[in-house]
XYZ file of C-alpha atoms in Angstrom:
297
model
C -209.847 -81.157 -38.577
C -212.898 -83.254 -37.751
C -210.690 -85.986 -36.224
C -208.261 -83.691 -34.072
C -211.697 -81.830 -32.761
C -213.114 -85.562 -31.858
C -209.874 -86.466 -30.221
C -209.194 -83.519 -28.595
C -212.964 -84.251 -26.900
C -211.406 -87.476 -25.585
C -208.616 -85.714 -24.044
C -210.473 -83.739 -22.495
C -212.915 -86.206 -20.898
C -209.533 -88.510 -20.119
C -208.526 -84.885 -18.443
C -211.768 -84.851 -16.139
C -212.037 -89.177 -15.498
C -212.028 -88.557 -12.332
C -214.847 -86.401 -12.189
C -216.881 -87.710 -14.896
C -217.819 -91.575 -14.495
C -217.383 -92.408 -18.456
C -220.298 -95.216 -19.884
C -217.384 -96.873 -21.678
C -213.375 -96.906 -21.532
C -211.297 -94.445 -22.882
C -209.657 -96.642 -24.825
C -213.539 -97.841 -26.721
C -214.511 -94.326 -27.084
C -211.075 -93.819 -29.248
C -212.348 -96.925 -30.947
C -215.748 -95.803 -31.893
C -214.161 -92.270 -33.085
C -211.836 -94.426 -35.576
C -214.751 -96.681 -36.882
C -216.699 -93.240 -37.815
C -213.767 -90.966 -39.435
C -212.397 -94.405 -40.890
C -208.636 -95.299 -40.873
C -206.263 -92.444 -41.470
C -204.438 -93.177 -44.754
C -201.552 -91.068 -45.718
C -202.876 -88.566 -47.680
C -200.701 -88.641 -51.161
C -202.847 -90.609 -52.833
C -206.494 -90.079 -53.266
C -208.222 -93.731 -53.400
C -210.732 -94.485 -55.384
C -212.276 -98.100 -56.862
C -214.561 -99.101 -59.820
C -218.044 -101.086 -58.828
C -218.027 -103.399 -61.734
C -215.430 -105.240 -60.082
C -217.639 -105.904 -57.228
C -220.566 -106.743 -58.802
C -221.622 -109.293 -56.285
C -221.805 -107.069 -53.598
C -224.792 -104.322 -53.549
C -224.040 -100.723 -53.999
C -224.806 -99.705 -50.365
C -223.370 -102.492 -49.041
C -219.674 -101.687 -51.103
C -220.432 -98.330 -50.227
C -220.171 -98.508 -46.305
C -217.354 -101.401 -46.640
C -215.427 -98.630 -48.664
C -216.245 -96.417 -46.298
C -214.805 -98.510 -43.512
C -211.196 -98.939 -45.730
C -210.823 -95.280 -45.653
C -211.982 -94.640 -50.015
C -213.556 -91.678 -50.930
C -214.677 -92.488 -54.126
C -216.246 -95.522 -55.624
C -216.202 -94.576 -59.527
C -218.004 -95.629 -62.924
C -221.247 -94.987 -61.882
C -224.388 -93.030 -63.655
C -226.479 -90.436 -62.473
C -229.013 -93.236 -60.942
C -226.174 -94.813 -58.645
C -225.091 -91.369 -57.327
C -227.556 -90.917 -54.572
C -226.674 -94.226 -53.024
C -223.084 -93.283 -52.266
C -223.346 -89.558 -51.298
C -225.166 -91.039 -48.100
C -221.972 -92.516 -47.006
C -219.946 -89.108 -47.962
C -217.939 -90.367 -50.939
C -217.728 -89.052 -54.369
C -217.311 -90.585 -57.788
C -213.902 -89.589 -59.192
C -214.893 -90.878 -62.766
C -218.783 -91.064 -63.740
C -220.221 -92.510 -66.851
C -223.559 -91.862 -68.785
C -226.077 -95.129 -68.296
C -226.397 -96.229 -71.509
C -223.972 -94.010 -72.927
C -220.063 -95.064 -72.313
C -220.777 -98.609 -71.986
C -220.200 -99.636 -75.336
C -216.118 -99.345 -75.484
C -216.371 -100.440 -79.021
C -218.431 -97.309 -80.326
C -216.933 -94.231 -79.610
C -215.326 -91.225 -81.027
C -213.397 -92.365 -84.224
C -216.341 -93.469 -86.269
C -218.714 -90.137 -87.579
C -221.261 -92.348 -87.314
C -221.092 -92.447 -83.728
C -221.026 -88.275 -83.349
C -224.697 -87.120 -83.560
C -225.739 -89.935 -80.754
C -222.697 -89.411 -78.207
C -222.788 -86.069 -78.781
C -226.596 -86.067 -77.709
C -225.452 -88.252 -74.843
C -222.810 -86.261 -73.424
C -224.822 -82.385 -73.871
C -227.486 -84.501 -71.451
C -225.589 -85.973 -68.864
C -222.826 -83.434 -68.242
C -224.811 -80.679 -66.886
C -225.817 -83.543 -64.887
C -222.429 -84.578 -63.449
C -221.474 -80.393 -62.514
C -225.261 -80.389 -60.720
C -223.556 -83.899 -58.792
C -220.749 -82.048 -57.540
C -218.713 -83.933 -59.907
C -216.048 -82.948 -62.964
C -214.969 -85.633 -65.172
C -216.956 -88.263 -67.057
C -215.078 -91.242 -69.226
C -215.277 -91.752 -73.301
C -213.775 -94.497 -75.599
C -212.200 -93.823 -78.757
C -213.668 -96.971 -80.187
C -212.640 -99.802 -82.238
C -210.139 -99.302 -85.649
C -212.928 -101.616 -87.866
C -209.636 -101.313 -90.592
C -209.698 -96.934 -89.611
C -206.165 -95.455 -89.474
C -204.314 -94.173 -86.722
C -204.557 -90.377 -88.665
C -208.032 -91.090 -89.472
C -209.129 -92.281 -85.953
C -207.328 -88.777 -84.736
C -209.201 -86.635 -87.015
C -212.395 -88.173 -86.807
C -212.588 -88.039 -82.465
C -210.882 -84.511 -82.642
C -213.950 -83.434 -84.649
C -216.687 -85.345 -82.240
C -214.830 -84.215 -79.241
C -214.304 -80.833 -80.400
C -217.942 -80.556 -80.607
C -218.699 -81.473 -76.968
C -215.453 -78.787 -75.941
C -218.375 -75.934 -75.042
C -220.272 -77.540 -72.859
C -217.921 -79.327 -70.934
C -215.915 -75.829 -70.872
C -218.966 -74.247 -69.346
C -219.880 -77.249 -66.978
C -216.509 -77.545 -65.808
C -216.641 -81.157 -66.724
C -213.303 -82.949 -67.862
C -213.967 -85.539 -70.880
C -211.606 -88.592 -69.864
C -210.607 -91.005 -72.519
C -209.881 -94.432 -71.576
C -206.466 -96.444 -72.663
C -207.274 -99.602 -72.959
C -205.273 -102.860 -74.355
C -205.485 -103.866 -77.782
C -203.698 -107.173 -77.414
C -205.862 -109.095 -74.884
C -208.748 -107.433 -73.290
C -210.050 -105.188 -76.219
C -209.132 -106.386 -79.027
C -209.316 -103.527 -82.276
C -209.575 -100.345 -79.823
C -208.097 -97.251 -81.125
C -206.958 -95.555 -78.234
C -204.059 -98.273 -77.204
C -201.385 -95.981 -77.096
C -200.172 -92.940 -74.706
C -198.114 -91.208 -77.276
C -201.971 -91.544 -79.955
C -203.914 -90.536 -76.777
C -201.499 -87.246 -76.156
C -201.489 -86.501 -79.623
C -205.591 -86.396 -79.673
C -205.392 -84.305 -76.222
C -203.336 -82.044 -78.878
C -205.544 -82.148 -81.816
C -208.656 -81.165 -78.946
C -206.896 -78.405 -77.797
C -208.775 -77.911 -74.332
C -207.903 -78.648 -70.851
C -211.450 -80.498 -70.705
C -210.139 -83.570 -72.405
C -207.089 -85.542 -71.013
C -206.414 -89.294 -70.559
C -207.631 -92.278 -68.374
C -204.137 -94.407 -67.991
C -204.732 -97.343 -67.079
C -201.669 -98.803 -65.623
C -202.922 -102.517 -66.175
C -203.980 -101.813 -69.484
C -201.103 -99.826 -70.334
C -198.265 -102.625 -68.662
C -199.619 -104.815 -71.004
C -199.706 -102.756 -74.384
C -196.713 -101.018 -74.123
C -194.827 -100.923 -71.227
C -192.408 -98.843 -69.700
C -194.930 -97.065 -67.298
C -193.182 -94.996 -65.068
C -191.125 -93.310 -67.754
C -194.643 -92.820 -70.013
C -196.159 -91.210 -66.601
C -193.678 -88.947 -66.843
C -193.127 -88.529 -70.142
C -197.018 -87.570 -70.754
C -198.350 -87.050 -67.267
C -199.956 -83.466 -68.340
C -202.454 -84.945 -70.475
C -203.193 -87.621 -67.510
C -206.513 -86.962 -65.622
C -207.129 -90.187 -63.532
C -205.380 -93.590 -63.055
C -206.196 -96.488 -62.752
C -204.899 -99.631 -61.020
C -204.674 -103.699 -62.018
C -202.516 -106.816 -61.488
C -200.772 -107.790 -64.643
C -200.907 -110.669 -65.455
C -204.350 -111.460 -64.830
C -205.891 -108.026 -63.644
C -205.981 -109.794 -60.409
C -204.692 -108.373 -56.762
C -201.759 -106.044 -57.259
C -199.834 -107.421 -54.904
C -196.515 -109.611 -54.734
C -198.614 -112.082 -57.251
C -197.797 -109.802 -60.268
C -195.041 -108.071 -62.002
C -195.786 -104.411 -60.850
C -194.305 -102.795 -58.042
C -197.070 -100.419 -57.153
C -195.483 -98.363 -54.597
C -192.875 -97.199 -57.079
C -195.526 -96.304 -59.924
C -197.434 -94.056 -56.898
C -194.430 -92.331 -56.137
C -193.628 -91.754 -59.425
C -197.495 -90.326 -60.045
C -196.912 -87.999 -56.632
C -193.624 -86.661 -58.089
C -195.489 -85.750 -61.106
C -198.042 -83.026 -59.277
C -201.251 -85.209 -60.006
C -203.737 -83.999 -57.143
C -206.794 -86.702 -58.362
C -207.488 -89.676 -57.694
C -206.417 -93.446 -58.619
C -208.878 -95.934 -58.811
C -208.649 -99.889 -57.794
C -209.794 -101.707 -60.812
C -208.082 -105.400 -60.194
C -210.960 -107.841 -59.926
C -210.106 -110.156 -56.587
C -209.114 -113.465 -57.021
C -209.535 -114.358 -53.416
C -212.539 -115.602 -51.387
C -212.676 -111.927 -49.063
C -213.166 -109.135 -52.159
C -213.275 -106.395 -49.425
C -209.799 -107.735 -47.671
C -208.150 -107.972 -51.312
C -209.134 -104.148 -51.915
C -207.998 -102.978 -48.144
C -204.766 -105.029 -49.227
C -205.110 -102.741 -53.052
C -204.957 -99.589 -50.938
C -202.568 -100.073 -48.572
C -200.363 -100.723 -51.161
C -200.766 -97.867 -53.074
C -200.917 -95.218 -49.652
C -197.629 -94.591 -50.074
C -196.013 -92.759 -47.097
């Protein structure tokens, strides 16, 4: 609405030119409306991009580039990096806890872990509602020799746990699918078909999936029939070049227009989030490049 108000201003003041001597041409006011709204993507898919990937590049700085490609997210962020980005409008479609979900290889599956995370999470999701936010990412954790069954049981228990407050908060619990072959070598959570069976176990619409296509392409393939095979239990997505986790362009084997259209055609309203770290010397250009791909028409 904001950008048919703005041009319909223009119009108006093209309308009257000859009564009204303009400081600058028509044709550099339409510019300077553009460069504040940002481009105008298509709409179907909700863009989004993790920080880590940039780490070079400070948070305000990434924050007004993003701004400038048209994101309106910049995700995997704690509560301290929030402020920064809310100056430039966006949101973060996926927060974590500082200190909390950064170590991928303790999580959920190992009682040992519960009375800590547990802590963790009761502190920081009232944290992420008061944000304006509603999902924050786990990690299963590493096997360390566990069983598939026993890794189930034991995070259904944690998780269960945590159900309450996130209920009340209104705060999704999002666990990640990562790779066990290359990247993450032992993690429990490597599967869809494990992942949907914990959503099961959990029994609440507060805890669904992270799929991570690049993670996912790698571990088990087959990912447009496993989006729609399990797509229910599917909270966010995320993006990656495979091999490589570079650019997802024509560089890789993934066709990422088809694997959007496939995640429209499913109902999924969030967001999907760039996570391919650039290979090129212009970062910013190879994530314009990452979105364009995806803003499927």
């Amino acid at each position: 609405m904001k950008r048919i108000e703005r041009r319909s201003v223009l119009k108006n003041i093209a309308a009257g030119a000859g009564l009204i001597t303009l400081p600058v041409s028509l044709a550099d006011a339409f510019a300077a409306s553009e460069k504040a709204l940002g481009p105008k993507l298509n709409g179907k898919i909700n863009h989004s991009v993790c920080k880590w990937c940039y780490g070079k590049i400070p948070l305000e700085t990434f924050a007004q580039d993003c701004k400038k490609i048209g994101l309106t997210s910049i995700e995997l962020l704690g509560p301290a990096e929030w402020p920064v980005i809310k100056k430039y409008g966006l949101t973060c479609a996926l927060p974590w806890g500082e200190g909390l979900t950064r170590n991928i290889e303790k999580g959920f599956n190992d009682p040992a872990n519960h009375e800590e995370l547990i802590k963790g999470f009761e502190d920081v999701i009232p944290k992420v509602q008061a944000a304006g936010y509603d999902k924050i990412i786990c990690f299963s954790g590493n096997r360390r020799g566990m069983s598939d069954t026993d890794g189930l049981r034991n995070c259904a228990v944690g998780l269960k746990r945590l159900i309450p407050i996130a209920e009340k908060h209104n705060v999704t619990l999002v666990m990640e699918l990562l790779n066990s072959k290359v990247n993450h070598r032992d993690y429990q959570c490597d599967r869809t078909e494990w992942g949907a069976a914990l959503c099961e176990m959990v029994g609440s619409e507060k805890f669904k999936l992270l799929y991570d296509i690049y993670h996912m392409q790698i571990q088990e393939g087959d990912v447009i029939a496993t989006i729609k095979k399990y797509h229910k239990y599917i909270a966010h997505y995320h993006t990656g070049g495979v091999p490589g986790r570079n650019e997802i362009d024509e560089t890789q084997e993934l066709y990422y227009p088809s694997i959007m259209k496939a995640i429209v055609e499913t109902g999924y309203k969030g967001f999907v989030g760039q996570e391919f770290i650039p290979s090129r010397k212009d970062d910013i250009a190879s994530l314009k490049q990452g979105v364009t791909i995806c803003d499927i028409a």
